[in-house]
Amino acid sequence: MCARSIIYWKMSSPTQTKKLNTGLLTSWLSVDADSHFPIQNLPYGIFKVAENQCPRIGTAIGKWVLDLYALADAGLITGAHIGDGSSLKESTLNTFMSLGRNAWKEVRAILTNLLSTNTAVLRDNAELRKQALQEQANVTMLLPANIGDYTDFYSSRYHATNVGTMFRGKENALKPNYLHLPVGYHGRASSVVVSGTPIVRPKGQLCADITKAPPVHGTCKLLDFELEMAFFVGKGNKLGHPITMDKAEDHIFGLVMMNDWSARDIQKWEYIPLGPFGGKNFGTTVSPWIISLDALEPFKIVNQTQEPTPLPYLQEAKDQQLSAYNIKLQVTLQGDKMKEPAVISNSNSSYLYWNFKQQLVHHSVTGCNMRPGDLLGSGTISGPKPSEYGSMLELSWKGTKPLELGNGETRKFLQDNDEVNMIGYCQGEGYRIGFGDCKGKVIKANM
């Protein structure tokens, strides 16, 4: 826990909060209609203001970051499930994640009340407000959790079909197991980075065809992005005790945007027979703000039809059929000669064949113990139309159809100094639940 030089006065906590229609809520803080962070969102992240300052937990509201350490220290965040709020005085979200969904809901209700238009506790306390609010433009965002383990799935049927068609033909596009389980692989947690972190072009073994030439050590030429979403595990499970579908949401702390950078030429040579390795372990970018399932609740929709019917442990209860989300997704690319970014993909999280709950449940079905802060990626999210494809591999169809960027430039794969940004949001009536930026710039390989 980080010490603070400022001692706040203690105030009684507004523990009694009535249930509100969040779609109608407004805040005493001004929030633009197209902001990703209205009062209906209230995501969690880790930030710092000065380089030598201890990181702390915050929530985003409009253009502001609200310091939850300051609120907890002032006695404004206490309750039956959150206790004295000490978990919000730490430098990562892991402890708060471990408390479970009742604690997450309790804090969300307290913050909603404090920021609501007619609540004066924080609004009218100028000194505390000055200490607790920072402009987002003036803070540095960090990874929101210590990520112990990272797993990436392959859950968009459209993407899997496209890739399978490229390499195996249309008739054999999907492997026999694809429609029976969420396929995944264990990634590298140490190279997960927060939005804005540069990505160094990787080097590795390259071999286009072993029958024609031996492998060489060289620089990746087929660098790609993958449009994904991911979720952080909140409360974990004991080893040997799988998570069930009816309890899965109690273990999902929230969602982020994710770019699973891919070195296609390195991956092609190495992946048989054990799958992705060096072609994936050099960098994975996530957006800094974690959006709770409670904020996304109004945007639940019916999952894609799954045929054949999944095995019972992956089936939804009849009263829980709304298990997907209507999250609009967009990818932009800007090269160093471009004046503004070009939109190269518009997709939607609803194109996932296997939903987030099924991913988590299948991961733990063997008795695998999930832990607070574990990160699970969805896999590339592609739609049925070419404009909805979620990777350069698909957008350029393995390099055979260069992608037009609208300014005379084209791309087959990513070039040095290309900056890729991914954003996602749900559109409500008069407000938007967004994820902010998931941005990374490619820099040239190290010598």
Tab-separated table of C-alpha atoms in Angstrom:
chain	number	residue	atom	x	y	z
A	1	MET	CA	0.000	0.000	0.000
A	2	CYS	CA	1.352	3.449	-0.879
A	3	ALA	CA	1.536	6.157	1.724
A	4	ARG	CA	0.119	9.603	0.989
A	5	SER	CA	1.521	12.894	2.142
A	6	ILE	CA	-1.916	14.477	2.443
A	7	ILE	CA	-4.152	13.604	5.370
A	8	TYR	CA	-7.836	13.918	4.620
A	9	TRP	CA	-10.519	14.734	7.096
A	10	LYS	CA	-12.972	11.948	7.847
A	11	MET	CA	-16.556	12.220	6.678
A	12	SER	CA	-19.520	9.925	7.055
A	13	SER	CA	-19.948	7.563	4.119
A	14	PRO	CA	-23.165	7.635	2.054
A	15	THR	CA	-23.753	3.927	2.509
A	16	GLN	CA	-27.471	4.159	1.885
A	17	THR	CA	-28.044	4.497	-1.873
A	18	LYS	CA	-31.314	3.935	-3.617
A	19	LYS	CA	-31.570	1.959	-6.838
A	20	LEU	CA	-31.616	4.358	-9.770
A	21	ASN	CA	-32.397	4.160	-13.472
A	22	THR	CA	-28.813	4.745	-14.601
A	23	GLY	CA	-29.898	5.608	-18.132
A	24	LEU	CA	-31.491	8.818	-16.785
A	25	LEU	CA	-28.665	9.785	-14.435
A	26	THR	CA	-26.659	12.983	-14.809
A	27	SER	CA	-23.563	14.172	-12.982
A	28	TRP	CA	-22.632	17.540	-11.513
A	29	LEU	CA	-19.472	17.153	-13.602
A	30	SER	CA	-19.965	18.193	-17.220
A	31	VAL	CA	-19.773	15.193	-19.582
A	32	ASP	CA	-20.064	15.436	-23.367
A	33	ALA	CA	-22.692	13.255	-25.017
A	34	ASP	CA	-20.044	11.395	-27.003
A	35	SER	CA	-17.704	10.901	-24.058
A	36	HIS	CA	-16.785	7.283	-23.350
A	37	PHE	CA	-17.055	7.924	-19.621
A	38	PRO	CA	-20.454	9.228	-18.453
A	39	ILE	CA	-21.785	8.533	-14.981
A	40	GLN	CA	-23.375	5.359	-16.374
A	41	ASN	CA	-19.905	3.884	-16.982
A	42	LEU	CA	-17.548	4.474	-14.004
A	43	PRO	CA	-14.729	2.116	-15.041
A	44	TYR	CA	-11.696	1.255	-12.935
A	45	GLY	CA	-8.070	1.933	-13.764
A	46	ILE	CA	-4.645	2.697	-12.312
A	47	PHE	CA	-3.103	6.137	-12.796
A	48	LYS	CA	-0.389	8.442	-11.557
A	49	VAL	CA	0.123	12.172	-11.992
A	50	ALA	CA	3.854	12.652	-11.410
A	51	GLU	CA	6.621	10.299	-12.516
A	52	ASN	CA	7.634	9.506	-8.932
A	53	GLN	CA	4.108	9.346	-7.574
A	54	CYS	CA	2.716	6.104	-6.265
A	55	PRO	CA	0.065	4.622	-8.577
A	56	ARG	CA	-3.486	4.653	-7.308
A	57	ILE	CA	-6.950	3.436	-8.271
A	58	GLY	CA	-9.275	5.782	-10.093
A	59	THR	CA	-12.470	5.929	-12.076
A	60	ALA	CA	-13.063	7.925	-15.262
A	61	ILE	CA	-15.877	10.471	-15.445
A	62	GLY	CA	-15.982	12.703	-18.513
A	63	LYS	CA	-12.534	14.234	-18.981
A	64	TRP	CA	-11.655	13.588	-15.349
A	65	VAL	CA	-10.070	10.869	-13.249
A	66	LEU	CA	-11.559	10.530	-9.777
A	67	ASP	CA	-9.000	9.361	-7.197
A	68	LEU	CA	-10.567	6.553	-5.169
A	69	TYR	CA	-7.702	6.598	-2.674
A	70	ALA	CA	-8.719	10.130	-1.764
A	71	LEU	CA	-12.372	9.163	-1.367
A	72	ALA	CA	-11.591	6.069	0.680
A	73	ASP	CA	-9.190	8.040	2.880
A	74	ALA	CA	-11.905	10.607	3.487
A	75	GLY	CA	-14.236	7.869	4.703
A	76	LEU	CA	-16.542	8.142	1.691
A	77	ILE	CA	-16.209	4.527	0.517
A	78	THR	CA	-17.158	2.062	3.221
A	79	GLY	CA	-19.749	-0.671	3.432
A	80	ALA	CA	-20.707	-4.208	4.307
A	81	HIS	CA	-18.768	-5.706	1.392
A	82	ILE	CA	-16.003	-3.154	0.853
A	83	GLY	CA	-15.202	-2.718	4.551
A	84	ASP	CA	-13.140	0.387	5.271
A	85	GLY	CA	-12.191	0.761	1.605
A	86	SER	CA	-8.528	-0.135	2.166
A	87	SER	CA	-8.492	-2.269	-0.993
A	88	LEU	CA	-8.919	0.986	-2.940
A	89	LYS	CA	-5.710	2.412	-1.456
A	90	GLU	CA	-3.474	-0.084	-3.258
A	91	SER	CA	-1.422	0.367	-6.419
A	92	THR	CA	-3.226	-2.337	-8.415
A	93	LEU	CA	-6.820	-3.563	-8.577
A	94	ASN	CA	-6.045	-7.182	-7.636
A	95	THR	CA	-7.220	-7.031	-4.012
A	96	PHE	CA	-10.399	-5.149	-4.917
A	97	MET	CA	-11.017	-7.684	-7.703
A	98	SER	CA	-10.739	-10.540	-5.201
A	99	LEU	CA	-13.581	-9.189	-3.013
A	100	GLY	CA	-16.269	-10.310	-5.447
A	101	ARG	CA	-19.221	-8.819	-7.225
A	102	ASN	CA	-21.114	-7.623	-4.138
A	103	ALA	CA	-18.168	-5.364	-3.279
A	104	TRP	CA	-17.885	-4.157	-6.888
A	105	LYS	CA	-21.599	-3.316	-6.935
A	106	GLU	CA	-21.364	-1.576	-3.579
A	107	VAL	CA	-18.536	0.721	-4.707
A	108	ARG	CA	-20.294	1.420	-8.003
A	109	ALA	CA	-23.435	2.480	-6.107
A	110	ILE	CA	-21.426	4.764	-3.806
A	111	LEU	CA	-19.611	6.417	-6.723
A	112	THR	CA	-22.837	6.843	-8.661
A	113	ASN	CA	-24.381	8.570	-5.681
A	114	LEU	CA	-21.366	10.835	-5.044
A	115	LEU	CA	-21.236	11.963	-8.671
A	116	SER	CA	-24.990	12.374	-9.198
A	117	THR	CA	-26.258	15.895	-9.849
A	118	ASN	CA	-28.190	16.299	-6.610
A	119	THR	CA	-25.565	14.873	-4.232
A	120	ALA	CA	-23.606	17.641	-2.483
A	121	VAL	CA	-21.056	15.624	-0.436
A	122	LEU	CA	-18.242	15.878	-2.996
A	123	ARG	CA	-19.750	18.489	-5.299
A	124	ASP	CA	-19.737	21.213	-2.650
A	125	ASN	CA	-16.453	20.323	-0.948
A	126	ALA	CA	-13.991	22.382	-2.995
A	127	GLU	CA	-10.863	21.278	-1.129
A	128	LEU	CA	-11.564	17.556	-1.394
A	129	ARG	CA	-12.733	17.957	-4.987
A	130	LYS	CA	-9.421	19.628	-5.855
A	131	GLN	CA	-7.488	16.740	-4.326
A	132	ALA	CA	-9.633	13.963	-5.801
A	133	LEU	CA	-10.069	15.116	-9.415
A	134	GLN	CA	-7.381	15.126	-12.079
A	135	GLU	CA	-7.800	15.771	-15.785
A	136	GLN	CA	-7.203	12.649	-17.847
A	137	ALA	CA	-4.864	14.657	-20.089
A	138	ASN	CA	-2.554	15.200	-17.103
A	139	VAL	CA	-2.255	11.613	-15.858
A	140	THR	CA	-0.336	8.540	-16.952
A	141	MET	CA	-2.384	5.361	-17.148
A	142	LEU	CA	-0.806	2.055	-16.104
A	143	LEU	CA	-1.766	-1.596	-16.345
A	144	PRO	CA	-4.786	-2.010	-14.085
A	145	ALA	CA	-3.651	-5.254	-12.443
A	146	ASN	CA	-0.755	-7.569	-11.863
A	147	ILE	CA	-1.479	-10.128	-14.573
A	148	GLY	CA	-0.462	-13.554	-13.329
A	149	ASP	CA	-1.712	-15.481	-16.349
A	150	TYR	CA	-2.904	-14.554	-19.819
A	151	THR	CA	-4.941	-16.789	-22.119
A	152	ASP	CA	-6.129	-15.972	-25.620
A	153	PHE	CA	-9.106	-17.627	-27.291
A	154	TYR	CA	-10.189	-18.023	-30.918
A	155	SER	CA	-13.866	-17.309	-30.444
A	156	SER	CA	-15.061	-15.541	-33.618
A	157	ARG	CA	-16.359	-18.088	-36.109
A	158	TYR	CA	-16.054	-15.589	-38.959
A	159	HIS	CA	-12.367	-15.045	-38.226
A	160	ALA	CA	-11.646	-18.749	-37.785
A	161	THR	CA	-13.450	-19.516	-41.040
A	162	ASN	CA	-11.530	-16.840	-42.939
A	163	VAL	CA	-8.140	-18.022	-41.691
A	164	GLY	CA	-9.024	-21.675	-42.217
A	165	THR	CA	-10.176	-20.948	-45.760
A	166	MET	CA	-6.893	-19.190	-46.572
A	167	PHE	CA	-4.725	-22.064	-45.405
A	168	ARG	CA	-6.881	-25.201	-45.763
A	169	GLY	CA	-9.662	-24.353	-48.192
A	170	LYS	CA	-13.342	-23.597	-47.629
A	171	GLU	CA	-14.376	-27.210	-47.023
A	172	ASN	CA	-11.841	-27.678	-44.220
A	173	ALA	CA	-11.892	-24.160	-42.796
A	174	LEU	CA	-12.941	-25.119	-39.256
A	175	LYS	CA	-11.223	-27.861	-37.301
A	176	PRO	CA	-13.579	-30.592	-35.962
A	177	ASN	CA	-13.408	-29.278	-32.380
A	178	TYR	CA	-14.237	-25.644	-33.152
A	179	LEU	CA	-18.028	-25.857	-32.771
A	180	HIS	CA	-17.737	-27.906	-29.561
A	181	LEU	CA	-15.380	-25.835	-27.382
A	182	PRO	CA	-13.725	-22.412	-27.133
A	183	VAL	CA	-10.240	-22.992	-28.570
A	184	GLY	CA	-7.475	-21.124	-26.743
A	185	TYR	CA	-3.777	-20.979	-25.951
A	186	HIS	CA	-1.721	-19.724	-23.025
A	187	GLY	CA	-0.009	-16.427	-23.834
A	188	ARG	CA	2.747	-14.411	-22.215
A	189	ALA	CA	1.583	-12.206	-19.332
A	190	SER	CA	4.883	-10.322	-18.986
A	191	SER	CA	4.525	-8.663	-22.409
A	192	VAL	CA	0.985	-7.352	-21.900
A	193	VAL	CA	1.281	-3.553	-22.033
A	194	VAL	CA	-1.047	-0.606	-21.561
A	195	SER	CA	-2.319	1.573	-24.398
A	196	GLY	CA	0.304	3.982	-25.717
A	197	THR	CA	3.264	1.650	-25.223
A	198	PRO	CA	5.370	1.304	-28.411
A	199	ILE	CA	5.638	-2.158	-29.968
A	200	VAL	CA	9.078	-3.175	-31.213
A	201	ARG	CA	8.955	-5.132	-34.477
A	202	PRO	CA	10.060	-8.647	-33.503
A	203	LYS	CA	12.769	-10.874	-34.922
A	204	GLY	CA	12.644	-14.651	-35.062
A	205	GLN	CA	13.006	-17.722	-37.231
A	206	LEU	CA	11.469	-17.384	-40.685
A	207	CYS	CA	10.879	-20.134	-43.208
A	208	ALA	CA	8.397	-19.815	-46.047
A	209	ASP	CA	8.910	-23.383	-47.307
A	210	ILE	CA	11.358	-25.848	-45.729
A	211	THR	CA	11.473	-27.861	-48.970
A	212	LYS	CA	12.975	-24.879	-50.778
A	213	ALA	CA	15.247	-23.266	-48.202
A	214	PRO	CA	16.272	-23.671	-44.546
A	215	PRO	CA	15.023	-21.245	-41.881
A	216	VAL	CA	16.802	-17.968	-41.228
A	217	HIS	CA	16.895	-15.540	-38.321
A	218	GLY	CA	15.413	-12.273	-39.459
A	219	THR	CA	13.005	-9.384	-38.908
A	220	CYS	CA	9.265	-9.989	-39.094
A	221	LYS	CA	7.874	-8.732	-42.397
A	222	LEU	CA	4.244	-9.748	-41.874
A	223	LEU	CA	3.374	-7.837	-38.707
A	224	ASP	CA	-0.331	-7.758	-37.894
A	225	PHE	CA	-2.856	-6.546	-35.343
A	226	GLU	CA	-5.813	-8.492	-34.004
A	227	LEU	CA	-8.990	-6.710	-32.902
A	228	GLU	CA	-10.014	-8.319	-29.635
A	229	MET	CA	-11.780	-7.772	-26.371
A	230	ALA	CA	-10.595	-9.276	-23.114
A	231	PHE	CA	-11.798	-9.628	-19.558
A	232	PHE	CA	-10.083	-9.588	-16.204
A	233	VAL	CA	-10.911	-12.325	-13.736
A	234	GLY	CA	-12.149	-10.963	-10.428
A	235	LYS	CA	-12.794	-13.472	-7.690
A	236	GLY	CA	-10.951	-16.726	-8.363
A	237	ASN	CA	-11.835	-20.370	-7.788
A	238	LYS	CA	-10.103	-23.131	-5.868
A	239	LEU	CA	-7.966	-25.666	-7.691
A	240	GLY	CA	-10.159	-28.607	-8.657
A	241	HIS	CA	-13.413	-26.619	-8.420
A	242	PRO	CA	-14.593	-25.472	-11.888
A	243	ILE	CA	-16.598	-22.300	-12.415
A	244	THR	CA	-20.125	-22.976	-13.671
A	245	MET	CA	-22.153	-21.009	-16.206
A	246	ASP	CA	-24.622	-19.754	-13.596
A	247	LYS	CA	-21.760	-18.296	-11.504
A	248	ALA	CA	-19.457	-17.110	-14.299
A	249	GLU	CA	-20.450	-13.440	-14.182
A	250	ASP	CA	-19.569	-13.334	-10.484
A	251	HIS	CA	-15.960	-14.065	-11.501
A	252	ILE	CA	-15.644	-11.518	-14.351
A	253	PHE	CA	-14.451	-8.153	-13.055
A	254	GLY	CA	-14.848	-6.354	-16.367
A	255	LEU	CA	-13.845	-5.924	-20.006
A	256	VAL	CA	-11.123	-4.077	-21.909
A	257	MET	CA	-10.144	-3.620	-25.537
A	258	MET	CA	-7.156	-5.693	-26.640
A	259	ASN	CA	-4.740	-5.807	-29.581
A	260	ASP	CA	-3.027	-9.179	-29.865
A	261	TRP	CA	-0.092	-8.183	-32.093
A	262	SER	CA	0.965	-11.041	-34.351
A	263	ALA	CA	4.107	-11.821	-36.362
A	264	ARG	CA	2.493	-13.922	-39.079
A	265	ASP	CA	5.712	-15.121	-40.721
A	266	ILE	CA	7.259	-16.179	-37.398
A	267	GLN	CA	3.980	-17.802	-36.381
A	268	LYS	CA	3.635	-19.736	-39.647
A	269	TRP	CA	6.941	-21.564	-39.178
A	270	GLU	CA	6.672	-22.288	-35.447
A	271	TYR	CA	3.028	-23.067	-34.705
A	272	ILE	CA	2.947	-26.724	-35.774
A	273	PRO	CA	2.412	-28.787	-33.653
A	274	LEU	CA	1.982	-26.796	-30.430
A	275	GLY	CA	0.533	-23.496	-31.606
A	276	PRO	CA	1.475	-19.805	-31.103
A	277	PHE	CA	4.739	-18.955	-29.369
A	278	GLY	CA	7.274	-16.303	-30.482
A	279	GLY	CA	4.870	-14.974	-33.089
A	280	LYS	CA	2.623	-13.802	-30.248
A	281	ASN	CA	4.772	-13.199	-27.172
A	282	PHE	CA	6.388	-9.859	-28.074
A	283	GLY	CA	3.472	-7.604	-27.190
A	284	THR	CA	-0.230	-7.473	-26.343
A	285	THR	CA	-1.875	-4.070	-25.834
A	286	VAL	CA	-4.881	-3.468	-23.573
A	287	SER	CA	-6.928	-0.344	-22.896
A	288	PRO	CA	-6.373	1.028	-19.368
A	289	TRP	CA	-9.983	1.312	-18.171
A	290	ILE	CA	-11.853	-1.838	-17.110
A	291	ILE	CA	-15.577	-1.602	-17.878
A	292	SER	CA	-17.788	-3.503	-15.445
A	293	LEU	CA	-20.469	-5.973	-16.480
A	294	ASP	CA	-22.950	-3.817	-14.563
A	295	ALA	CA	-22.204	-0.863	-16.859
A	296	LEU	CA	-22.653	-3.143	-19.876
A	297	GLU	CA	-25.834	-4.794	-18.589
A	298	PRO	CA	-28.253	-2.628	-20.652
A	299	PHE	CA	-26.475	-3.720	-23.834
A	300	LYS	CA	-26.807	-7.481	-23.469
A	301	ILE	CA	-28.141	-9.326	-26.499
A	302	VAL	CA	-28.761	-12.907	-27.547
A	303	ASN	CA	-25.643	-14.886	-28.347
A	304	GLN	CA	-25.045	-16.282	-31.828
A	305	THR	CA	-26.848	-19.561	-32.470
A	306	GLN	CA	-24.593	-22.452	-31.524
A	307	GLU	CA	-25.033	-25.610	-33.548
A	308	PRO	CA	-24.455	-28.307	-32.503
A	309	THR	CA	-25.730	-27.525	-29.025
A	310	PRO	CA	-22.766	-27.241	-26.656
A	311	LEU	CA	-22.245	-29.824	-23.946
A	312	PRO	CA	-24.285	-29.141	-20.801
A	313	TYR	CA	-21.477	-27.430	-18.879
A	314	LEU	CA	-21.326	-24.735	-21.600
A	315	GLN	CA	-25.080	-24.234	-21.943
A	316	GLU	CA	-26.949	-21.144	-20.795
A	317	ALA	CA	-29.900	-21.447	-18.435
A	318	LYS	CA	-33.204	-20.602	-20.116
A	319	ASP	CA	-33.468	-17.367	-18.116
A	320	GLN	CA	-29.909	-16.302	-19.042
A	321	GLN	CA	-30.057	-16.229	-22.829
A	322	LEU	CA	-28.741	-12.648	-23.070
A	323	SER	CA	-25.050	-13.500	-22.900
A	324	ALA	CA	-23.499	-11.415	-25.693
A	325	TYR	CA	-22.994	-7.639	-25.873
A	326	ASN	CA	-23.734	-5.044	-28.536
A	327	ILE	CA	-20.360	-3.286	-28.428
A	328	LYS	CA	-19.412	-1.365	-31.559
A	329	LEU	CA	-15.741	-1.836	-32.451
A	330	GLN	CA	-13.502	0.206	-34.711
A	331	VAL	CA	-9.858	0.016	-35.832
A	332	THR	CA	-7.885	2.952	-37.215
A	333	LEU	CA	-4.415	3.003	-38.753
A	334	GLN	CA	-2.166	6.027	-39.171
A	335	GLY	CA	1.213	5.911	-40.895
A	336	ASP	CA	3.897	8.549	-40.380
A	337	LYS	CA	3.046	10.147	-43.755
A	338	MET	CA	-0.682	10.341	-43.016
A	339	LYS	CA	-2.267	13.516	-41.644
A	340	GLU	CA	-5.074	11.642	-39.922
A	341	PRO	CA	-5.922	8.026	-39.123
A	342	ALA	CA	-7.896	5.902	-41.585
A	343	VAL	CA	-10.754	3.712	-40.381
A	344	ILE	CA	-9.921	0.222	-41.626
A	345	SER	CA	-12.454	-1.944	-39.769
A	346	ASN	CA	-15.865	-1.632	-38.119
A	347	SER	CA	-16.955	-4.700	-36.213
A	348	ASN	CA	-19.021	-5.712	-33.192
A	349	SER	CA	-18.433	-7.919	-30.152
A	350	SER	CA	-21.654	-9.765	-31.007
A	351	TYR	CA	-19.680	-11.591	-33.724
A	352	LEU	CA	-18.141	-13.809	-31.058
A	353	TYR	CA	-19.407	-17.372	-31.401
A	354	TRP	CA	-18.250	-18.329	-27.890
A	355	ASN	CA	-19.146	-15.711	-25.269
A	356	PHE	CA	-17.056	-14.519	-22.336
A	357	LYS	CA	-18.803	-16.740	-19.793
A	358	GLN	CA	-18.221	-19.823	-21.931
A	359	GLN	CA	-14.560	-18.915	-22.330
A	360	LEU	CA	-14.110	-18.669	-18.556
A	361	VAL	CA	-16.108	-21.817	-17.797
A	362	HIS	CA	-14.228	-23.905	-20.347
A	363	HIS	CA	-10.901	-22.587	-19.040
A	364	SER	CA	-11.749	-23.828	-15.557
A	365	VAL	CA	-13.620	-27.033	-16.474
A	366	THR	CA	-10.539	-29.142	-15.779
A	367	GLY	CA	-10.343	-27.627	-12.304
A	368	CYS	CA	-7.875	-24.936	-13.369
A	369	ASN	CA	-7.739	-22.266	-10.669
A	370	MET	CA	-8.329	-18.749	-11.983
A	371	ARG	CA	-6.894	-15.860	-9.987
A	372	PRO	CA	-7.727	-12.159	-9.580
A	373	GLY	CA	-6.047	-10.231	-12.382
A	374	ASP	CA	-5.860	-13.106	-14.876
A	375	LEU	CA	-6.500	-11.828	-18.397
A	376	LEU	CA	-8.551	-13.751	-20.989
A	377	GLY	CA	-8.650	-12.512	-24.584
A	378	SER	CA	-11.520	-13.219	-26.954
A	379	GLY	CA	-9.494	-13.862	-30.091
A	380	THR	CA	-9.843	-11.756	-33.230
A	381	ILE	CA	-13.376	-10.415	-33.701
A	382	SER	CA	-14.387	-10.400	-37.364
A	383	GLY	CA	-17.800	-9.991	-38.939
A	384	PRO	CA	-19.230	-11.464	-42.161
A	385	LYS	CA	-18.318	-8.459	-44.340
A	386	PRO	CA	-14.767	-7.544	-45.470
A	387	SER	CA	-15.179	-4.137	-43.812
A	388	GLU	CA	-15.713	-5.982	-40.510
A	389	TYR	CA	-12.555	-8.097	-40.585
A	390	GLY	CA	-10.376	-7.775	-37.484
A	391	SER	CA	-6.841	-8.316	-38.802
A	392	MET	CA	-4.595	-7.310	-41.679
A	393	LEU	CA	-4.333	-10.988	-42.588
A	394	GLU	CA	-8.023	-10.884	-43.497
A	395	LEU	CA	-8.287	-7.279	-44.680
A	396	SER	CA	-5.537	-7.883	-47.268
A	397	TRP	CA	-6.489	-11.546	-47.657
A	398	LYS	CA	-3.016	-12.865	-46.831
A	399	GLY	CA	-1.399	-9.988	-48.709
A	400	THR	CA	-3.097	-10.661	-52.043
A	401	LYS	CA	-5.442	-7.634	-51.852
A	402	PRO	CA	-3.622	-4.535	-50.568
A	403	LEU	CA	-5.795	-2.428	-48.297
A	404	GLU	CA	-6.524	1.101	-49.551
A	405	LEU	CA	-6.074	3.730	-46.843
A	406	GLY	CA	-7.753	6.519	-48.827
A	407	ASN	CA	-4.712	8.741	-49.283
A	408	GLY	CA	-2.854	6.862	-51.992
A	409	GLU	CA	-1.200	4.569	-49.446
A	410	THR	CA	-1.886	0.863	-49.193
A	411	ARG	CA	-1.007	-1.854	-46.704
A	412	LYS	CA	-0.659	-5.597	-46.867
A	413	PHE	CA	0.729	-5.742	-43.324
A	414	LEU	CA	1.923	-3.155	-40.817
A	415	GLN	CA	4.902	-0.924	-41.512
A	416	ASP	CA	7.260	0.740	-39.054
A	417	ASN	CA	5.746	3.891	-37.501
A	418	ASP	CA	2.186	2.708	-38.166
A	419	GLU	CA	-0.050	3.478	-35.202
A	420	VAL	CA	-3.065	1.245	-34.626
A	421	ASN	CA	-5.918	2.295	-32.364
A	422	MET	CA	-8.925	0.244	-31.311
A	423	ILE	CA	-11.984	1.683	-29.641
A	424	GLY	CA	-15.254	0.169	-28.532
A	425	TYR	CA	-18.470	1.598	-27.170
A	426	CYS	CA	-22.118	0.848	-26.490
A	427	GLN	CA	-24.587	3.518	-27.552
A	428	GLY	CA	-27.333	4.294	-25.073
A	429	GLU	CA	-30.078	6.914	-25.222
A	430	GLY	CA	-28.150	10.133	-24.741
A	431	TYR	CA	-25.002	8.505	-23.393
A	432	ARG	CA	-22.204	6.186	-24.477
A	433	ILE	CA	-20.394	3.455	-22.546
A	434	GLY	CA	-16.884	3.417	-24.013
A	435	PHE	CA	-13.515	1.791	-23.452
A	436	GLY	CA	-11.209	4.650	-24.438
A	437	ASP	CA	-8.118	4.090	-26.573
A	438	CYS	CA	-6.229	0.855	-27.143
A	439	LYS	CA	-3.306	2.318	-29.033
A	440	GLY	CA	0.133	1.123	-30.067
A	441	LYS	CA	2.784	2.330	-32.510
A	442	VAL	CA	5.146	-0.020	-34.323
A	443	ILE	CA	8.820	0.925	-34.059
A	444	LYS	CA	11.663	-0.629	-35.972
A	445	ALA	CA	13.304	-3.839	-34.800
A	446	ASN	CA	16.274	-3.693	-32.471
A	447	MET	CA	19.618	-4.399	-34.113
